[in-house]
Short mmCIF file of C-alpha atoms in Angstrom, two decimals:
data_model
loop_
_atom_site.label_atom_id
_atom_site.label_comp_id
_atom_site.label_asym_id
_atom_site.label_seq_id
_atom_site.Cartn_x
_atom_site.Cartn_y
_atom_site.Cartn_z
CA GLY A 189 -18.80 -67.25 -7.53
CA ASN A 190 -18.42 -70.45 -9.50
CA SER A 191 -16.21 -69.96 -12.52
CA VAL A 192 -14.15 -71.80 -15.12
CA THR A 193 -10.88 -70.91 -16.79
CA GLN A 194 -10.01 -72.51 -20.08
CA MET A 195 -6.96 -72.27 -22.26
CA GLU A 196 -6.74 -69.46 -24.74
CA GLY A 197 -7.06 -70.24 -28.40
CA PRO A 198 -6.96 -70.49 -31.23
CA VAL A 199 -5.69 -74.04 -31.35
CA THR A 200 -4.61 -75.30 -34.77
CA LEU A 201 -4.05 -79.02 -35.32
CA SER A 202 -3.54 -81.31 -38.24
CA GLU A 203 -6.12 -84.00 -38.90
CA GLU A 204 -5.64 -87.09 -36.70
CA ALA A 205 -3.64 -85.17 -34.08
CA PHE A 206 -4.34 -85.53 -30.36
CA LEU A 207 -6.40 -82.77 -28.76
CA THR A 208 -6.35 -81.45 -25.23
CA ILE A 209 -8.21 -78.33 -24.15
CA ASN A 210 -7.57 -77.46 -20.53
CA CYS A 211 -10.32 -76.34 -18.17
CA THR A 212 -10.04 -75.65 -14.46
CA TYR A 213 -12.83 -74.54 -12.17
CA THR A 214 -13.43 -72.67 -8.94
CA ALA A 215 -16.59 -73.57 -7.10
CA THR A 216 -18.35 -73.93 -3.80
CA GLY A 217 -20.00 -77.29 -3.37
CA TYR A 218 -20.01 -79.87 -6.13
CA PRO A 219 -21.27 -78.41 -9.37
CA SER A 220 -21.89 -80.39 -12.53
CA LEU A 221 -19.36 -79.75 -15.30
CA PHE A 222 -20.02 -79.49 -19.01
CA TRP A 223 -18.38 -79.10 -22.38
CA TYR A 224 -20.40 -77.36 -25.05
CA VAL A 225 -19.44 -76.98 -28.71
CA GLN A 226 -20.40 -74.19 -31.11
CA TYR A 227 -20.01 -74.89 -34.81
CA PRO A 228 -19.71 -71.88 -37.12
CA GLY A 229 -22.94 -69.94 -37.40
CA GLU A 230 -24.81 -72.16 -34.94
CA GLY A 231 -25.91 -72.18 -31.34
CA LEU A 232 -24.16 -74.15 -28.63
CA GLN A 233 -24.84 -77.82 -28.15
CA LEU A 234 -23.92 -80.07 -25.27
CA LEU A 235 -20.93 -82.26 -26.04
CA LEU A 236 -20.56 -84.09 -22.72
CA LYS A 237 -21.07 -83.68 -18.99
CA ALA A 238 -20.06 -85.08 -15.61
CA THR A 239 -22.06 -84.65 -12.44
CA LYS A 240 -19.68 -85.85 -9.71
CA ALA A 241 -16.02 -86.40 -8.96
CA ASP A 242 -14.26 -89.06 -11.04
CA ASP A 243 -17.13 -89.23 -13.53
CA LYS A 244 -16.01 -89.41 -17.14
CA GLY A 245 -18.17 -87.82 -19.78
CA SER A 246 -17.75 -88.99 -23.35
CA ASN A 247 -19.33 -88.37 -26.74
CA LYS A 248 -18.24 -88.48 -30.39
CA GLY A 249 -14.73 -89.57 -29.38
CA PHE A 250 -14.32 -86.72 -26.91
CA GLU A 251 -13.72 -87.40 -23.22
CA ALA A 252 -13.35 -85.39 -20.02
CA THR A 253 -12.95 -86.54 -16.42
CA TYR A 254 -14.17 -84.59 -13.39
CA ARG A 255 -11.04 -84.26 -11.23
CA LYS A 256 -11.85 -82.85 -7.83
CA GLU A 257 -8.26 -82.99 -6.57
CA THR A 258 -6.99 -80.80 -9.40
CA THR A 259 -10.31 -78.97 -9.98
CA SER A 260 -10.05 -79.77 -13.65
CA PHE A 261 -12.21 -81.04 -16.50
CA HIS A 262 -9.88 -81.22 -19.49
CA LEU A 263 -11.30 -82.14 -22.88
CA GLU A 264 -9.45 -84.75 -24.94
CA LYS A 265 -9.79 -86.50 -28.26
CA GLY A 266 -7.38 -89.02 -29.65
CA SER A 267 -7.70 -88.17 -33.34
CA VAL A 268 -9.35 -84.95 -34.47
CA GLN A 269 -11.12 -84.47 -37.78
CA VAL A 270 -11.65 -81.39 -39.91
CA SER A 271 -15.31 -81.50 -38.89
CA ASP A 272 -14.29 -80.93 -35.25
CA SER A 273 -13.33 -77.34 -36.08
CA ALA A 274 -15.48 -75.26 -33.73
CA VAL A 275 -15.40 -73.26 -30.52
CA TYR A 276 -15.42 -75.33 -27.32
CA PHE A 277 -16.80 -74.00 -24.06
CA CYS A 278 -16.25 -75.40 -20.59
CA ALA A 279 -19.11 -74.64 -18.19
CA LEU A 280 -20.39 -75.36 -14.70
CA ASP A 281 -23.46 -74.70 -12.60
CA SER A 282 -23.64 -71.18 -11.29
CA ASN A 283 -23.78 -70.64 -7.53
CA SER A 284 -27.53 -70.22 -7.69
CA GLY A 285 -27.84 -73.43 -9.68
CA TYR A 286 -30.26 -71.69 -12.00
CA ALA A 287 -27.86 -71.13 -14.91
CA LEU A 288 -24.50 -72.11 -16.32
CA ASN A 289 -21.30 -70.08 -16.14
CA PHE A 290 -19.20 -70.50 -19.26
CA GLY A 291 -15.50 -70.16 -19.92
CA LYS A 292 -14.34 -67.81 -22.64
CA GLY A 293 -14.25 -70.54 -25.27
CA THR A 294 -11.38 -72.12 -27.16
CA SER A 295 -11.39 -71.99 -30.93
CA LEU A 296 -10.15 -75.16 -32.64
CA LEU A 297 -9.14 -75.32 -36.28
CA VAL A 298 -8.29 -78.70 -37.75
CA THR A 299 -6.48 -78.67 -41.10
CA PRO A 300 -6.37 -81.53 -43.62
CA ASP B 773 -38.77 -79.84 -35.98
CA THR B 774 -36.61 -77.07 -34.53
CA ALA B 775 -36.30 -77.49 -30.77
CA VAL B 776 -35.45 -73.88 -29.88
CA SER B 777 -36.16 -71.23 -32.47
CA GLN B 778 -35.42 -67.53 -32.49
CA THR B 779 -36.55 -64.71 -34.73
CA PRO B 780 -35.11 -62.77 -36.35
CA LYS B 781 -31.75 -64.33 -37.15
CA TYR B 782 -30.25 -60.95 -38.03
CA LEU B 783 -31.29 -57.56 -36.76
CA VAL B 784 -29.70 -54.31 -37.87
CA THR B 785 -31.01 -51.12 -36.31
CA GLN B 786 -30.02 -47.62 -35.28
CA MET B 787 -29.15 -46.31 -31.86
CA GLY B 788 -32.12 -45.26 -29.81
CA ASN B 789 -34.56 -47.68 -31.44
CA ASP B 790 -36.62 -50.31 -29.61
CA LYS B 791 -36.53 -53.91 -30.82
CA SER B 792 -37.70 -57.37 -29.80
CA ILE B 793 -36.31 -60.86 -30.25
CA LYS B 794 -38.65 -63.82 -29.99
CA CYS B 795 -37.86 -67.29 -28.72
CA GLU B 796 -39.92 -70.45 -28.70
CA GLN B 797 -39.14 -73.99 -27.54
CA ASN B 798 -41.15 -77.09 -28.36
CA LEU B 799 -39.36 -79.40 -25.93
CA GLY B 800 -41.80 -79.02 -23.06
CA HIS B 801 -39.06 -77.57 -20.86
CA ASP B 802 -39.81 -75.58 -17.72
CA THR B 803 -36.81 -73.24 -17.81
CA MET B 804 -35.68 -70.75 -20.44
CA TYR B 805 -32.68 -68.44 -20.64
CA TRP B 806 -31.23 -65.52 -22.51
CA TYR B 807 -27.47 -65.29 -23.04
CA LYS B 808 -25.38 -62.57 -24.65
CA GLN B 809 -22.27 -63.50 -26.65
CA ASP B 810 -19.86 -60.68 -27.35
CA SER B 811 -17.46 -60.30 -30.25
CA LYS B 812 -14.83 -62.36 -28.42
CA LYS B 813 -17.28 -65.26 -28.07
CA PHE B 814 -17.67 -64.70 -24.32
CA LEU B 815 -21.08 -66.01 -23.26
CA LYS B 816 -22.88 -64.49 -20.29
CA ILE B 817 -26.24 -65.29 -18.73
CA MET B 818 -28.73 -62.43 -18.81
CA PHE B 819 -32.00 -63.90 -17.59
CA SER B 820 -33.44 -67.19 -16.46
CA TYR B 821 -37.16 -67.99 -16.26
CA ASN B 822 -38.78 -70.99 -14.67
CA ASN B 823 -42.45 -71.65 -15.35
CA LYS B 824 -42.88 -68.08 -16.57
CA GLU B 825 -41.29 -66.60 -13.43
CA LEU B 826 -38.04 -64.64 -13.42
CA ILE B 827 -35.33 -66.50 -11.54
CA ILE B 828 -32.15 -64.70 -12.56
CA ASN B 829 -31.49 -61.15 -13.67
CA GLU B 830 -27.74 -60.78 -13.96
CA THR B 831 -27.11 -57.04 -13.62
CA VAL B 832 -28.59 -56.37 -17.00
CA PRO B 833 -29.62 -52.75 -17.72
CA ASN B 834 -33.32 -52.22 -17.27
CA ARG B 835 -33.52 -51.30 -20.97
CA PHE B 836 -33.69 -55.09 -21.41
CA SER B 837 -37.04 -56.56 -20.47
CA PRO B 838 -37.79 -60.25 -20.88
CA LYS B 839 -41.36 -61.41 -21.17
CA SER B 840 -42.66 -64.96 -20.89
CA PRO B 841 -46.29 -65.20 -22.04
CA ASP B 842 -46.22 -68.96 -21.48
CA LYS B 843 -43.73 -71.72 -20.68
CA ALA B 844 -42.80 -72.21 -24.32
CA HIS B 845 -41.93 -68.59 -25.08
CA LEU B 846 -39.41 -66.11 -23.74
CA ASN B 847 -39.12 -62.87 -25.64
CA LEU B 848 -36.53 -60.15 -25.17
CA HIS B 849 -37.42 -56.51 -25.64
CA ILE B 850 -34.69 -53.89 -25.76
CA ASN B 851 -35.38 -50.17 -25.40
CA SER B 852 -33.14 -47.29 -26.49
CA LEU B 853 -30.57 -49.47 -28.19
CA GLU B 854 -26.91 -48.57 -27.72
CA LEU B 855 -23.82 -49.45 -29.74
CA GLY B 856 -22.63 -51.74 -26.92
CA ASP B 857 -25.74 -53.87 -27.32
CA SER B 858 -24.33 -55.24 -30.57
CA ALA B 859 -23.80 -58.96 -29.96
CA VAL B 860 -25.28 -62.36 -30.64
CA TYR B 861 -28.18 -63.19 -28.33
CA PHE B 862 -28.95 -66.83 -27.62
CA CYS B 863 -32.09 -68.27 -26.17
CA ALA B 864 -31.86 -71.63 -24.43
CA SER B 865 -34.07 -74.00 -22.48
CA SER B 866 -33.64 -76.88 -20.06
CA GLN B 867 -35.87 -79.41 -18.37
CA ASP B 868 -35.58 -77.88 -14.90
CA TRP B 869 -33.12 -76.24 -12.59
CA SER B 870 -33.89 -78.05 -9.36
CA ASP B 871 -30.49 -79.71 -8.97
CA SER B 872 -28.48 -78.51 -11.90
CA ALA B 873 -28.99 -76.27 -14.85
CA GLY B 874 -28.37 -79.52 -16.68
CA GLU B 875 -28.42 -79.89 -20.39
CA GLN B 876 -29.41 -76.70 -22.10
CA TYR B 877 -30.69 -76.55 -25.65
CA PHE B 878 -29.68 -73.43 -27.54
CA GLY B 879 -31.37 -71.59 -30.33
CA PRO B 880 -29.41 -70.55 -33.45
CA GLY B 881 -28.82 -67.03 -32.13
CA THR B 882 -29.85 -63.54 -33.19
CA ARG B 883 -27.05 -61.28 -34.41
CA LEU B 884 -27.94 -57.74 -33.36
CA THR B 885 -26.01 -54.88 -34.94
CA VAL B 886 -26.62 -51.38 -33.67
CA THR B 887 -25.37 -48.57 -35.91
#
């Protein structure tokens, strides 16, 4: 079935460093792709999404591009802040289309 | 106003007990979900309901029984609790599932601890 694989964490960066969190997917058809973020003690919230190949999703300085040729949807940010410390989940439509399948999450810690 | 709310936030109980978690959304969405997040943060779909009808049941033990009295509510009842049921349970909702599960709105989670 449709699935995503994302890089293992935890990732520790200094403030203002460049962030990349890798995500690759396996899917039949053309699923939508998502990045969700979970701040400590909270539920997940949508960070950005892309619905077709070559789409770029962006929000709060984060970006990810739907790359069909490499089946990837890597998350990037040019300059991270302490407030970006959270767990980041890559996700895609399940085969049924009635739910999302999530990656295992990547924990990010940004230090001052 | 809270978009997706869950009660209780914490639930500590003993093995063998029966417990319920309630979820309500005020977004007017048609589809609601239950997810289980284990201790390693892995998030897995349990159930999906659309307009009060069950759409997905992902090989969840039948000790778990979701109930949707109306479109705005999806409750989760768990019978004969086991140690392995300890996890954080998230309720979520989305506008519809016709083309894509789309943007899902998550509740704050219920941390269930079975002792």
